[in-house]
Amino acid sequence: MSEAAYQRLWDSSHLILEELLDQEPLLGEAVSESERQPFQYRLSSLYLHYLGLLRRFDTLYDQMVQPQKRRLLRRLLDSVACRVLELKDDLVRADLCETHCLDQVLQDLKLTPADLEVPIPRYFELERSSILKEREHMLVELLSRLKPEISEWSFPILSRTEAIILLQKAERARQGRLRATFMREIRKEEERDRKIREEGRFKFSQDEAAVTIQKVWKGYLQRKRTQQDRRTEMEFIGMLPSASPVEPMGARSQASLGADVRRLRQTEKEEEFQLAVVKAHDHLREVEGPDMKEKMKEQIRQWFIECHALTGRFPDYPDESLGGSSLIFADKTPEQVRMELEVQVQENKKKEQEKSKGKEKEEEEKQKKKGEKTKKGEADTMLRALPSKSVPAINAGHKEYTNLWKNRFDSLFPSQSFDSETLKIEERKDVEQEIRIQVDDLMRQELKNLRLAVDREETRPVKPPKKKAGKKPGKKKKEKDLTPDRPMDSLFEELVVLGLLKKSETVPLKDYIGDCLYLGSALNLANKLPMPSLADIRQNMALYGILRLGSPDIHSMAPLIRSILLVGPSGMGKKMLVKAVCTETGANLFDLSPENLQGKYPGKTGVQMLVHVVFKVARYLQPSVIWIGNAEKTFYKRVPKEEEEMDPKRIKKDLTKALRLLSPGDRVMLIGTTDRPQVAEMKGLCRTYERILLLPRPDYASRYVLWRHMIEAQGAQGTQHLDISALAKVSDGYTAGCILQAIQAVLTERRLLQLSKRPLLTSEFLGPLAKLDPVYREEEESLKDWYFKTPLGKKRMKLLKDQDAAEEAKLAKEKKKKK
């Protein structure tokens, strides 16, 4: 695609964005409980539209070359990603569930299930590639030092004679097997000849023999042609996989090559732009700087004179914390500026009076609160979206696009170089800000001299405005540094040596295969609770983990999530999801599993040091993922005797304290995995982990996709003899891990070499699959029962009961009316 094509895509994206911004005020309106479904529908529609915009802005930021446009696109991309996360949070509060049935909304908006996938911005990986390579190189060096050298005595040593005898045995055995096969074929041929001699052979004439051969040959050709036509038709309608996959990659490789070339151009144009910024800044400061300075001085002196003429005294100069002389240049009259400063003085006096009356007000408020409890109860039942931090940023970006880049003279054939006029306007503001600070210092001294000369009055120091009285929001407790004298490199090396900081395997999130739930809305209408699909889990991990950890701007604006708990039977890919989060964001992986902590940092002070060092290094090297495998052991109700020596609960208190100290901007996330949450304390587990995701066994659609993808990944192609639909039905109850084990057991190297002569059969997978243990109904029901005892699960069950009660009441009223 050309730069003009991307410009058209940007223009069309802003048309969609403008429509969405018009719909935003409607979400802030309170909605009663009876209108929950329309409210959910509005949220879902906006969520899907913003997902589409996120996909578009990611493509534009990745491929557009013009540096000034890319800066605006980056802000829009991060703001839209943050808005997606905010809408997801609103959907969870509206549905009281971590997964949502959006099939009906997809159908109404004429979208496909592929539009549900959460796009991961490409700049997460591209812009941090050099840092990640350096860190990986350092980690590999440290790990290579720790690997023990392989000793010579670990391999058995044979003498020359013993080695020759061993080779002779193997060769003679091979020749014996070949001879036996050859003799078997000879005996079969002799037996066939003997039977022909005994029974006699029917003699054909030459014509009869030719006709017989023609019959057989023509029948064979027709059957083969019919079979081929039938297969072509089935491949065309998607009922069979393609027998000869097209060699990808003419158009795709060319497109990817074009994308790489555009990224190289981006770096070139960015370097040119940075040089131009420095030159423009210096030029403006030298040429226009002196005029700006004199003009500011004249305006401030005029303000002094006008204020003195109106009030009889010189004004107080605005403090630097309030903006300094920028208040004067904000198109305000001297009276307005003077009034603002006087209002601040009056507010300070009022605050002192309010402090004395505070006790009386507290007693009155207690009485008022008793009467307001009923009103608050009614307000709690109302539904509304929380105020958004990202919508103002999106609005600002949309206005900047409208003012600067929309309907430009070069919109049909846009240039890839920077716009010098826009650059000068932006740099002029920076130069004015620098000069304003210098002018403020000079004019404060001049104001002091004027007061002494004219009013014979000494300067009154302006007190900076105090913060509002009341509760101090967001007062963050400072963590005591237990290792102030140790450099970060030594702490990093210590964690690597102890095995607490590990190298994560490269696992893309797209490798977590699974299809979405197509009948979620139908199940809801039938009052059946739909369970999340594997695609829902994949999307939630992208939203809760990857988007937040990938960008500091997104993390600081989005609703804060510090921890996630993945609950599900073994083999569902919980560890794979943890590795995928690390891969997509380039995060460091810290392992605080109870088994990994045994014998490390003993004692009470040791535990404090362990948690402190891990979180300190995690903050310094952010983004970071702290993984706890078998998370239930940290919150055991009762520690088993065989695990008392390991002491799995020792980090429980310090872990919860350290998590509370994480704030927006600290891209550190705790991810726990467990398959036995029932043995843990519910209260402690739910306090530590803010989001709990249940991973049930895969449904039919996900199993079908898993079988097909995993067989192809092992190097085999589906044939008409392989019924994947039957395999998906037979494997009901088995996890993705079990399916992978069965496929690996069948598709060995030897079997792959035989595929050309002996195609794969469905029955080959049944034996290995039958040897594995499925997820039994009792285990799955136990996990579901546990999940519905969590805070969100309880709310969900209460909502379903209330809805059932409301439907029963409606039916009862209708029956009474009929009578």
Coordinates of N, CA, C and O in Angstrom, one line a residue, residues 481-488 490-491 616:
D481 N 13.6 0.6 51.6 CA 14.6 -0.1 50.7 C 15.5 -0.9 51.6 O 16.3 -0.4 52.4
L482 N 15.4 -2.3 51.5 CA 16.2 -3.2 52.3 C 17.6 -3.4 51.7 O 18.5 -4.0 52.3
T483 N 17.8 -2.9 50.4 CA 19.1 -3.1 49.8 C 19.6 -1.8 49.2 O 19.7 -1.7 47.9
P484 N 19.8 -0.8 50.0 CA 20.1 0.5 49.4 C 21.5 0.6 48.8 O 21.8 1.4 47.9
D485 N 22.5 -0.3 49.4 CA 23.9 -0.2 48.9 C 24.2 -1.1 47.8 O 25.3 -1.1 47.3
R486 N 23.3 -2.0 47.4 CA 23.6 -3.0 46.4 C 23.2 -2.5 45.0 O 22.1 -2.0 44.8
P487 N 24.1 -2.6 44.0 CA 23.7 -2.2 42.7 C 22.7 -3.2 42.1 O 22.6 -4.3 42.5
M488 N 22.0 -2.7 41.1 CA 20.9 -3.5 40.5 C 21.5 -4.7 39.7 O 20.8 -5.8 39.7
S490 N 23.9 -6.7 40.6 CA 24.2 -7.8 41.6 C 22.9 -8.4 42.0 O 22.8 -9.7 42.2
L491 N 21.8 -7.6 42.2 CA 20.5 -8.2 42.5 C 20.0 -9.1 41.4 O 19.5 -10.2 41.6
K616 N 11.6 -5.2 43.6 CA 12.5 -4.1 43.3 C 13.1 -4.3 41.9 O 13.1 -3.4 41.0

